[in-house]
Short mmCIF file of C-alpha atoms and ligand atoms in Angstrom, two decimals:
data_model
loop_
_atom_site.label_atom_id
_atom_site.label_comp_id
_atom_site.label_asym_id
_atom_site.label_seq_id
_atom_site.Cartn_x
_atom_site.Cartn_y
_atom_site.Cartn_z
CA MET U 19 -6.89 -5.12 -12.40
CA ASP U 20 -10.20 -6.97 -12.39
CA ILE U 21 -13.07 -5.53 -10.37
CA ALA U 22 -16.34 -7.43 -10.00
CA VAL U 23 -19.56 -5.47 -9.46
CA ILE U 24 -21.72 -7.09 -6.77
CA GLY U 25 -24.85 -6.18 -4.82
CA LEU U 26 -28.45 -7.11 -4.15
CA PRO U 27 -30.77 -7.63 -7.14
CA GLN U 28 -32.08 -4.32 -8.54
CA SER U 29 -29.53 -2.24 -6.64
CA GLY U 30 -28.30 -0.83 -9.96
CA LYS U 31 -25.27 -3.05 -10.64
CA SER U 32 -25.74 -3.16 -14.40
CA THR U 33 -26.48 0.56 -14.46
CA VAL U 34 -23.24 1.29 -12.56
CA PHE U 35 -21.37 -1.09 -14.86
CA ASN U 36 -22.72 0.75 -17.92
CA ALA U 37 -21.84 4.13 -16.40
CA LEU U 38 -18.26 2.98 -15.77
CA THR U 39 -17.71 1.29 -19.11
CA ALA U 40 -19.78 3.72 -21.22
CA GLY U 41 -21.62 0.77 -22.73
CA HIS U 42 -18.44 -0.71 -24.22
CA SER U 43 -18.48 -4.27 -23.03
CA THR U 44 -18.22 -7.78 -24.35
CA SER U 45 -19.93 -10.84 -23.00
CA THR U 46 -17.99 -13.93 -22.00
CA GLY U 47 -18.82 -17.38 -20.74
CA ALA U 48 -22.26 -17.71 -22.28
CA GLY U 49 -24.47 -20.49 -21.03
CA GLY U 50 -25.73 -21.46 -17.59
CA ALA U 51 -27.62 -18.56 -16.12
CA GLY U 52 -26.38 -16.17 -18.81
CA PRO U 53 -23.16 -14.53 -19.88
CA MET U 54 -20.98 -12.18 -17.86
CA GLN U 55 -20.33 -8.68 -19.21
CA VAL U 56 -16.76 -7.42 -19.14
CA GLY U 57 -15.74 -3.83 -19.87
CA VAL U 58 -12.22 -2.41 -20.01
CA VAL U 59 -11.48 1.15 -18.92
CA LYS U 60 -8.14 2.85 -19.50
CA VAL U 61 -6.81 4.68 -16.48
CA ILE U 62 -5.27 7.72 -18.13
CA ASP U 63 -2.07 8.74 -16.33
CA PRO U 64 -1.44 12.39 -17.35
CA ARG U 65 2.30 11.95 -16.71
CA LEU U 66 2.52 9.67 -19.73
CA ALA U 67 1.53 12.49 -22.10
CA VAL U 68 4.51 14.53 -20.84
CA LEU U 69 6.88 11.55 -21.18
CA ASP U 70 5.45 10.90 -24.66
CA GLY U 71 6.53 14.45 -25.60
CA MET U 72 10.05 13.75 -24.27
CA TYR U 73 10.61 10.27 -25.72
CA HIS U 74 8.33 10.00 -28.80
CA PRO U 75 7.99 6.23 -28.21
CA LYS U 76 6.25 3.82 -30.59
CA LYS U 77 3.50 3.36 -28.03
CA VAL U 78 2.14 4.73 -24.77
CA VAL U 79 0.53 2.18 -22.46
CA HIS U 80 -1.89 3.33 -19.77
CA PRO U 81 -3.06 0.93 -17.02
CA GLU U 82 -6.46 -0.70 -17.40
CA ILE U 83 -9.28 -1.63 -15.07
CA LYS U 84 -11.53 -4.47 -16.14
CA TYR U 85 -15.05 -4.32 -14.68
CA TRP U 86 -17.25 -7.42 -14.49
CA ASP U 87 -21.03 -7.49 -14.41
CA LEU U 88 -21.81 -11.00 -13.14
CA PRO U 89 -24.30 -13.32 -14.80
CA PRO U 90 -27.62 -13.19 -12.94
CA VAL U 91 -28.30 -15.67 -10.14
CA ASP U 92 -29.58 -18.94 -11.45
CA ARG U 93 -32.47 -19.44 -9.01
CA ASP U 94 -32.75 -23.13 -9.86
CA SER U 95 -29.29 -23.88 -8.52
CA ALA U 96 -29.02 -21.27 -5.75
CA SER U 97 -30.53 -22.13 -2.41
CA ALA U 98 -33.35 -19.84 -1.30
CA ASN U 99 -31.33 -17.92 1.30
CA GLN U 100 -28.29 -17.40 -0.93
CA ILE U 101 -27.71 -13.98 -2.46
CA LEU U 102 -24.69 -15.04 -4.49
CA SER U 103 -25.09 -18.29 -6.39
CA GLY U 104 -22.36 -20.91 -6.39
CA ARG U 105 -21.40 -19.94 -9.91
CA GLN U 106 -21.16 -16.28 -8.96
CA ARG U 107 -18.98 -17.14 -5.97
CA ASN U 108 -16.64 -19.07 -8.22
CA ILE U 109 -16.36 -16.16 -10.61
CA LEU U 110 -15.73 -13.70 -7.77
CA GLN U 111 -12.75 -15.72 -6.57
CA GLY U 112 -10.82 -14.53 -9.61
CA ALA U 113 -11.43 -10.80 -9.03
CA ASP U 114 -8.81 -8.49 -7.52
CA ALA U 115 -11.38 -6.28 -5.79
CA LEU U 116 -15.16 -6.01 -5.36
CA LEU U 117 -17.34 -3.00 -6.09
CA LEU U 118 -20.45 -3.34 -3.94
CA VAL U 119 -23.42 -1.37 -5.29
CA VAL U 120 -25.88 -0.36 -2.57
CA ARG U 121 -29.26 1.12 -3.38
CA ALA U 122 -29.75 4.51 -1.78
CA PHE U 123 -32.25 5.91 -4.30
CA ASP U 124 -35.91 6.05 -3.58
CA ASP U 125 -38.25 4.88 -6.31
CA PRO U 126 -41.73 3.76 -5.27
CA ALA U 127 -42.15 2.02 -8.62
CA LEU U 128 -39.18 -0.27 -7.98
CA LEU U 129 -39.62 -2.82 -5.20
CA HIS U 130 -36.61 -3.49 -2.99
CA PRO U 131 -35.93 -7.24 -2.56
CA MET U 132 -35.60 -6.78 1.22
CA GLY U 133 -38.53 -4.44 1.79
CA GLY U 134 -37.61 -0.77 2.07
CA VAL U 135 -34.51 1.16 1.11
CA ASP U 136 -31.92 0.76 3.91
CA PRO U 137 -28.30 1.17 2.76
CA GLY U 138 -26.80 0.25 6.16
CA ARG U 139 -28.67 -3.06 6.27
CA ASP U 140 -27.72 -3.84 2.66
CA VAL U 141 -24.00 -3.23 3.27
CA LYS U 142 -24.11 -5.57 6.28
CA VAL U 143 -26.15 -8.22 4.43
CA MET U 144 -23.70 -8.28 1.54
CA LEU U 145 -20.60 -8.38 3.76
CA GLU U 146 -22.19 -11.27 5.68
CA GLU U 147 -22.84 -13.02 2.38
CA LEU U 148 -19.13 -12.78 1.49
CA ALA U 149 -18.21 -14.11 4.94
CA LEU U 150 -20.69 -16.97 4.55
CA ALA U 151 -19.20 -17.93 1.19
CA ASP U 152 -15.74 -18.02 2.81
CA LEU U 153 -16.94 -20.04 5.79
CA GLU U 154 -18.44 -22.65 3.49
CA ALA U 155 -15.25 -22.80 1.43
CA LEU U 156 -13.15 -23.14 4.61
CA GLU U 157 -15.43 -25.86 5.99
CA ARG U 158 -14.88 -27.90 2.84
CA ALA U 159 -11.13 -27.24 3.03
CA GLU U 160 -11.03 -28.29 6.69
CA ALA U 161 -12.83 -31.55 5.97
CA ARG U 162 -10.52 -32.27 3.05
CA LEU U 163 -7.35 -31.44 5.00
CA SER U 164 -8.40 -33.41 8.11
CA ASP U 165 -9.20 -36.36 5.95
CA GLY U 166 -5.87 -36.05 4.12
CA LEU U 167 -4.05 -35.86 7.43
CA LYS U 168 -5.66 -39.08 8.68
CA LYS U 169 -4.69 -40.93 5.55
CA ALA U 170 -1.19 -39.44 5.28
CA LYS U 171 1.93 -41.39 6.14
CA PRO U 172 3.41 -40.26 9.48
CA ALA U 173 6.37 -38.71 7.66
CA ASP U 174 4.09 -36.48 5.56
CA ARG U 175 1.98 -35.22 8.43
CA PRO U 176 4.13 -32.34 9.73
CA ALA U 177 3.81 -30.60 6.33
CA LEU U 178 0.00 -30.80 6.38
CA VAL U 179 -0.60 -29.62 9.94
CA PRO U 180 0.20 -25.89 9.47
CA GLN U 181 -2.27 -25.55 6.60
CA LEU U 182 -5.06 -27.16 8.61
CA GLU U 183 -4.25 -24.93 11.58
CA THR U 184 -4.33 -21.82 9.37
CA VAL U 185 -7.73 -22.80 7.99
CA GLN U 186 -9.06 -23.33 11.52
CA LYS U 187 -7.63 -20.03 12.74
CA VAL U 188 -9.16 -18.04 9.88
CA GLN U 189 -12.47 -19.87 10.32
CA ALA U 190 -12.57 -18.86 14.00
CA GLY U 191 -11.79 -15.25 13.07
CA LEU U 192 -14.57 -15.14 10.47
CA GLU U 193 -17.03 -16.66 12.91
CA GLY U 194 -16.10 -13.80 15.24
CA GLY U 195 -17.07 -11.37 12.49
CA ILE U 196 -13.59 -10.39 11.29
CA PRO U 197 -13.03 -10.48 7.52
CA VAL U 198 -9.86 -12.27 6.45
CA LYS U 199 -8.18 -9.03 5.35
CA SER U 200 -8.52 -7.63 8.90
CA GLN U 201 -7.16 -10.72 10.62
CA THR U 202 -3.59 -10.80 11.85
CA LEU U 203 -1.80 -13.42 9.81
CA THR U 204 1.84 -14.30 9.38
CA PRO U 205 3.28 -14.25 5.85
CA SER U 206 3.28 -18.06 5.77
CA GLU U 207 -0.35 -18.18 6.89
CA THR U 208 -1.26 -15.66 4.18
CA ALA U 209 0.61 -17.77 1.64
CA ALA U 210 -1.23 -20.91 2.78
CA LEU U 211 -4.54 -19.17 2.04
CA VAL U 212 -3.74 -17.85 -1.44
CA ASP U 213 -5.16 -20.89 -3.21
CA PHE U 214 -8.54 -20.50 -1.51
CA GLN U 215 -9.05 -17.03 -3.07
CA LEU U 216 -11.25 -16.04 -0.14
CA LEU U 217 -13.74 -13.25 -0.81
CA THR U 218 -13.30 -11.42 2.50
CA ALA U 219 -9.58 -11.18 1.76
CA LYS U 220 -10.35 -8.90 -1.20
CA PRO U 221 -10.60 -5.11 -1.02
CA VAL U 222 -14.23 -3.93 -1.12
CA MET U 223 -15.47 -0.54 -2.32
CA ILE U 224 -19.02 0.56 -1.62
CA ALA U 225 -20.79 2.48 -4.39
CA PHE U 226 -23.86 4.16 -2.91
CA ASN U 227 -26.33 4.49 -5.76
CA THR U 228 -28.19 7.68 -4.89
CA GLY U 229 -31.06 9.50 -6.53
CA GLU U 230 -30.44 12.86 -8.15
CA SER U 231 -31.46 14.83 -5.09
CA GLU U 232 -30.87 12.54 -2.10
CA PRO U 233 -27.73 13.00 0.00
CA THR U 234 -25.03 10.33 -0.22
CA PRO U 235 -24.86 8.05 2.82
CA THR U 236 -21.50 7.42 4.46
CA LEU U 237 -20.31 4.28 6.21
CA GLU U 238 -19.61 6.31 9.32
CA GLY U 239 -23.10 7.81 9.18
CA LEU U 240 -24.55 4.31 8.86
CA GLY U 241 -22.63 3.19 11.92
CA ILE U 242 -20.49 0.67 10.07
CA SER U 243 -17.16 0.49 11.80
CA ASN U 244 -14.27 0.37 9.42
CA GLU U 245 -12.37 -1.94 11.71
CA VAL U 246 -14.96 -4.68 11.47
CA ALA U 247 -15.67 -4.01 7.81
CA GLY U 248 -11.98 -4.10 6.98
CA GLY U 249 -10.98 -0.80 5.41
CA LEU U 250 -13.78 -0.30 2.93
CA GLY U 251 -13.60 2.37 0.28
CA GLU U 252 -16.73 4.39 -0.45
CA VAL U 253 -18.07 6.56 -3.22
CA GLY U 254 -21.49 8.01 -4.04
CA LEU U 255 -22.94 8.22 -7.51
CA CYS U 256 -26.26 8.53 -9.25
CA ALA U 257 -25.95 5.53 -11.53
CA LYS U 258 -28.86 6.32 -13.82
CA LEU U 259 -27.66 9.85 -14.49
CA GLU U 260 -24.04 8.73 -14.86
CA GLU U 261 -25.15 6.07 -17.33
CA ASP U 262 -26.88 8.71 -19.45
CA LEU U 263 -23.84 11.01 -19.29
CA ALA U 264 -21.48 8.18 -20.17
CA MET U 265 -23.38 7.62 -23.42
CA MET U 266 -22.94 11.26 -24.52
CA GLU U 267 -20.04 12.83 -26.40
CA PRO U 268 -17.37 13.73 -23.80
CA GLY U 269 -17.64 17.49 -24.48
CA GLU U 270 -21.40 17.44 -24.23
CA ALA U 271 -21.28 15.44 -20.98
CA GLU U 272 -18.79 17.92 -19.55
CA GLU U 273 -21.12 20.85 -20.34
CA PHE U 274 -23.96 18.99 -18.68
CA ARG U 275 -21.93 18.36 -15.55
CA GLU U 276 -20.99 22.01 -15.26
CA ALA U 277 -24.53 23.22 -15.90
CA MET U 278 -25.89 20.81 -13.25
CA GLY U 279 -23.09 21.47 -10.77
CA LEU U 280 -22.11 17.79 -10.71
CA GLU U 281 -18.94 16.30 -9.33
CA GLU U 282 -16.24 14.73 -11.44
CA ALA U 283 -17.37 11.75 -13.56
CA ALA U 284 -18.11 8.58 -11.59
CA VAL U 285 -15.59 6.63 -13.63
CA GLU U 286 -12.83 8.96 -12.35
CA ARG U 287 -14.02 8.91 -8.74
CA VAL U 288 -14.42 5.13 -8.67
CA LYS U 289 -10.92 4.79 -10.11
CA GLN U 290 -9.49 7.01 -7.37
CA VAL U 291 -11.31 5.09 -4.63
CA CYS U 292 -10.08 1.88 -6.19
CA TYR U 293 -6.44 3.03 -6.20
CA SER U 294 -6.65 4.19 -2.57
CA THR U 295 -8.65 1.18 -1.28
CA VAL U 296 -6.55 -1.43 -3.03
CA GLY U 297 -3.49 0.67 -2.20
CA LEU U 298 -1.99 1.08 -5.66
CA VAL U 299 0.86 3.30 -6.80
CA SER U 300 2.33 3.49 -10.30
CA PHE U 301 5.92 3.32 -11.35
CA LEU U 302 6.82 4.44 -14.87
CA THR U 303 9.13 3.11 -17.56
CA VAL U 304 10.46 5.13 -20.49
CA GLY U 305 12.21 4.31 -23.75
CA GLU U 306 12.07 4.54 -27.51
CA ASP U 307 9.72 1.58 -27.77
CA GLU U 308 7.29 2.32 -25.00
CA VAL U 309 6.34 4.73 -22.27
CA ARG U 310 4.22 3.00 -19.67
CA ALA U 311 2.67 3.20 -16.19
CA TRP U 312 2.65 0.04 -14.05
CA PRO U 313 0.20 -0.13 -11.12
CA VAL U 314 1.61 -2.04 -8.13
CA PRO U 315 0.58 -2.39 -4.47
CA ALA U 316 1.97 0.42 -2.30
CA GLY U 317 5.02 -0.71 -0.36
CA ILE U 318 6.18 -3.19 -3.01
CA VAL U 319 9.95 -3.62 -3.17
CA ALA U 320 11.96 -3.07 -6.35
CA GLN U 321 12.69 -6.74 -6.94
CA MET U 322 8.99 -7.66 -6.90
CA ALA U 323 8.03 -4.60 -8.96
CA ALA U 324 10.43 -5.82 -11.65
CA GLY U 325 8.42 -9.04 -11.75
CA THR U 326 5.29 -7.17 -12.88
CA ILE U 327 7.11 -6.36 -16.15
CA HIS U 328 8.27 -9.93 -16.63
CA THR U 329 8.21 -12.74 -14.06
CA ASP U 330 11.85 -13.61 -14.91
CA PHE U 331 12.92 -10.11 -13.87
CA THR U 332 12.42 -10.97 -10.20
CA ARG U 333 15.00 -13.74 -10.36
CA GLY U 334 17.42 -11.81 -12.58
CA PHE U 335 17.16 -8.53 -10.66
CA ILE U 336 20.52 -6.75 -10.27
CA ARG U 337 19.50 -3.21 -9.36
CA ALA U 338 17.11 -0.43 -10.25
CA GLU U 339 17.98 3.01 -11.55
CA VAL U 340 15.34 5.32 -10.12
CA ILE U 341 14.48 8.95 -10.76
CA PRO U 342 11.30 10.66 -9.52
CA TYR U 343 9.05 11.77 -12.40
CA ASP U 344 9.29 15.49 -11.50
CA ASP U 345 13.09 15.34 -11.49
CA LEU U 346 13.18 13.61 -14.86
CA VAL U 347 10.90 16.24 -16.39
CA ARG U 348 13.05 19.02 -14.92
CA CYS U 349 16.33 17.44 -16.09
CA GLY U 350 14.98 16.51 -19.52
CA SER U 351 16.77 13.15 -19.74
CA LEU U 352 18.07 10.25 -17.65
CA ALA U 353 21.65 11.23 -18.57
CA GLN U 354 21.15 14.75 -17.22
CA GLY U 355 19.48 13.27 -14.11
CA ARG U 356 22.57 11.13 -13.57
CA LYS U 357 24.84 14.20 -13.91
CA GLU U 358 22.78 16.09 -11.36
CA GLY U 359 22.80 13.14 -8.97
CA VAL U 360 19.01 12.67 -8.86
CA LEU U 361 19.11 9.34 -10.70
CA ARG U 362 19.78 6.87 -7.88
CA SER U 363 20.83 3.26 -7.86
CA GLU U 364 18.59 1.14 -5.64
CA GLY U 365 18.72 -2.49 -4.50
CA LYS U 366 16.21 -5.33 -4.15
CA THR U 367 14.49 -4.07 -1.04
CA TYR U 368 13.94 -0.45 -2.13
CA GLN U 369 10.27 0.51 -1.63
CA VAL U 370 8.87 1.78 -4.92
CA GLN U 371 7.22 5.22 -4.74
CA ASP U 372 4.41 6.53 -6.94
CA GLY U 373 5.90 8.30 -9.95
CA ASP U 374 9.30 6.62 -9.78
CA VAL U 375 10.70 6.29 -13.30
CA ILE U 376 12.63 3.03 -13.16
CA ASN U 377 15.16 1.34 -15.37
CA PHE U 378 15.69 -2.23 -14.14
CA LEU U 379 19.09 -3.80 -14.69
CA ILE U 380 18.44 -7.50 -15.19
CA ASN U 381 20.72 -10.49 -15.48
CA THR U 382 19.13 -12.53 -18.26
N1 GDP F 1497 -34.51 5.95 -9.86
C1 GDP F 1497 -33.39 5.30 -10.08
N2 GDP F 1497 -33.45 4.08 -10.65
C2 GDP F 1497 -32.31 3.41 -10.86
C3 GDP F 1497 -31.03 3.94 -10.52
N3 GDP F 1497 -30.10 3.04 -10.84
C4 GDP F 1497 -30.76 1.97 -11.37
N4 GDP F 1497 -32.10 2.20 -11.39
C5 GDP F 1497 -33.14 1.31 -11.90
O1 GDP F 1497 -33.17 0.16 -11.10
C6 GDP F 1497 -33.49 -0.99 -11.91
C7 GDP F 1497 -32.45 -2.06 -11.70
O2 GDP F 1497 -31.20 -1.61 -12.18
P1 GDP F 1497 -30.09 -2.62 -12.70
O3 GDP F 1497 -28.88 -1.81 -12.98
O4 GDP F 1497 -30.63 -3.48 -13.75
O5 GDP F 1497 -29.90 -3.46 -11.34
P2 GDP F 1497 -29.11 -4.82 -11.10
O6 GDP F 1497 -30.15 -5.87 -10.94
O7 GDP F 1497 -28.43 -4.58 -9.78
O8 GDP F 1497 -28.17 -5.02 -12.22
C8 GDP F 1497 -33.56 -0.50 -13.34
O9 GDP F 1497 -34.92 -0.32 -13.67
C9 GDP F 1497 -32.83 0.82 -13.29
O10 GDP F 1497 -33.29 1.71 -14.27
C10 GDP F 1497 -30.99 5.25 -9.94
O11 GDP F 1497 -29.91 5.80 -9.63
N5 GDP F 1497 -32.19 5.87 -9.74
MG1 MG F 1498 -27.90 -6.59 -13.63
#
């Protein structure tokens, strides 16, 4: 999963990025206003260690989160009232979720680009910026579709009308202050929008960057209604301190945390918020070759889950043999699970649960 770090200038984006990736990053796409930093973090699933002990596979594959620190705004090409440049908007379209860093630390030496420190204002300003980017993208789409409709042969028109209507509907919703992910859309309307990769359709997590002693703000405390904001996740962290700790040896950092009475590492807490905000669960696969955890959206059905392993598996899906992780560990093997009747056979529409160990039967 790819998560882009966004926020106002000097809010601590790069500091948060460094804290989450422990300084292990590579730069991509050099040129223009500068390269983007990308850092990969393994999401250790402790269940895989247990399955490793049972199966002794050639490899164990944990899920990964890829964090992006965007290239800085190129002021020459961005208009004066734009927070995100056109290039940044384009990059953001490819992200699965957005991590919005909001400055909540006080530091008289560091000027805030909007005056004083005001986390509530900054959250709203950034959400409006995402909505503005979408409105501009939809305006261009509407003009293009209307134009195409005028020029189309009468026989082709009926196919073009629904897409134009969807664009207009979503535009009206956004103008009313509702992000795309909170709008009520039919599956075909949602499908018609996929290509636009709208920013307000993406899950957003707020990372309040606090000082070492200040309390962490909450969205509720800031009066930001979750309905309007569209199910935001939130987490508080002191980015500067977390950056320092991330650069230490793990044991040393742990001692520091205990001595200072700190919470769990930010990288862990951000990961948890990310899984709950995006709504991810993991199913597991086992075998001699590989033991692996596969993150999928909660509620996904077995046939689609199979497609995350290989796109052909969706088409060739026959059925899924499913055993909950705890049952497999208790039984010691799939064969024993079958004997005890806890290994079930499920069809296409079975809703995958977190911790399901699945063997897909595929017609290849
Ligand atoms: N006091 C304090 N300063 C911070 C904190 N996080 C970042 N900074 C400072 O804020 C400045 C901007 O941070 P940076 O991560 O570069 O912000 P970006 O522009 O959003 O990428 C740097 O001088 C950081 O050292 C924090 O938690 N506390
Ligand atoms: Mg930066």
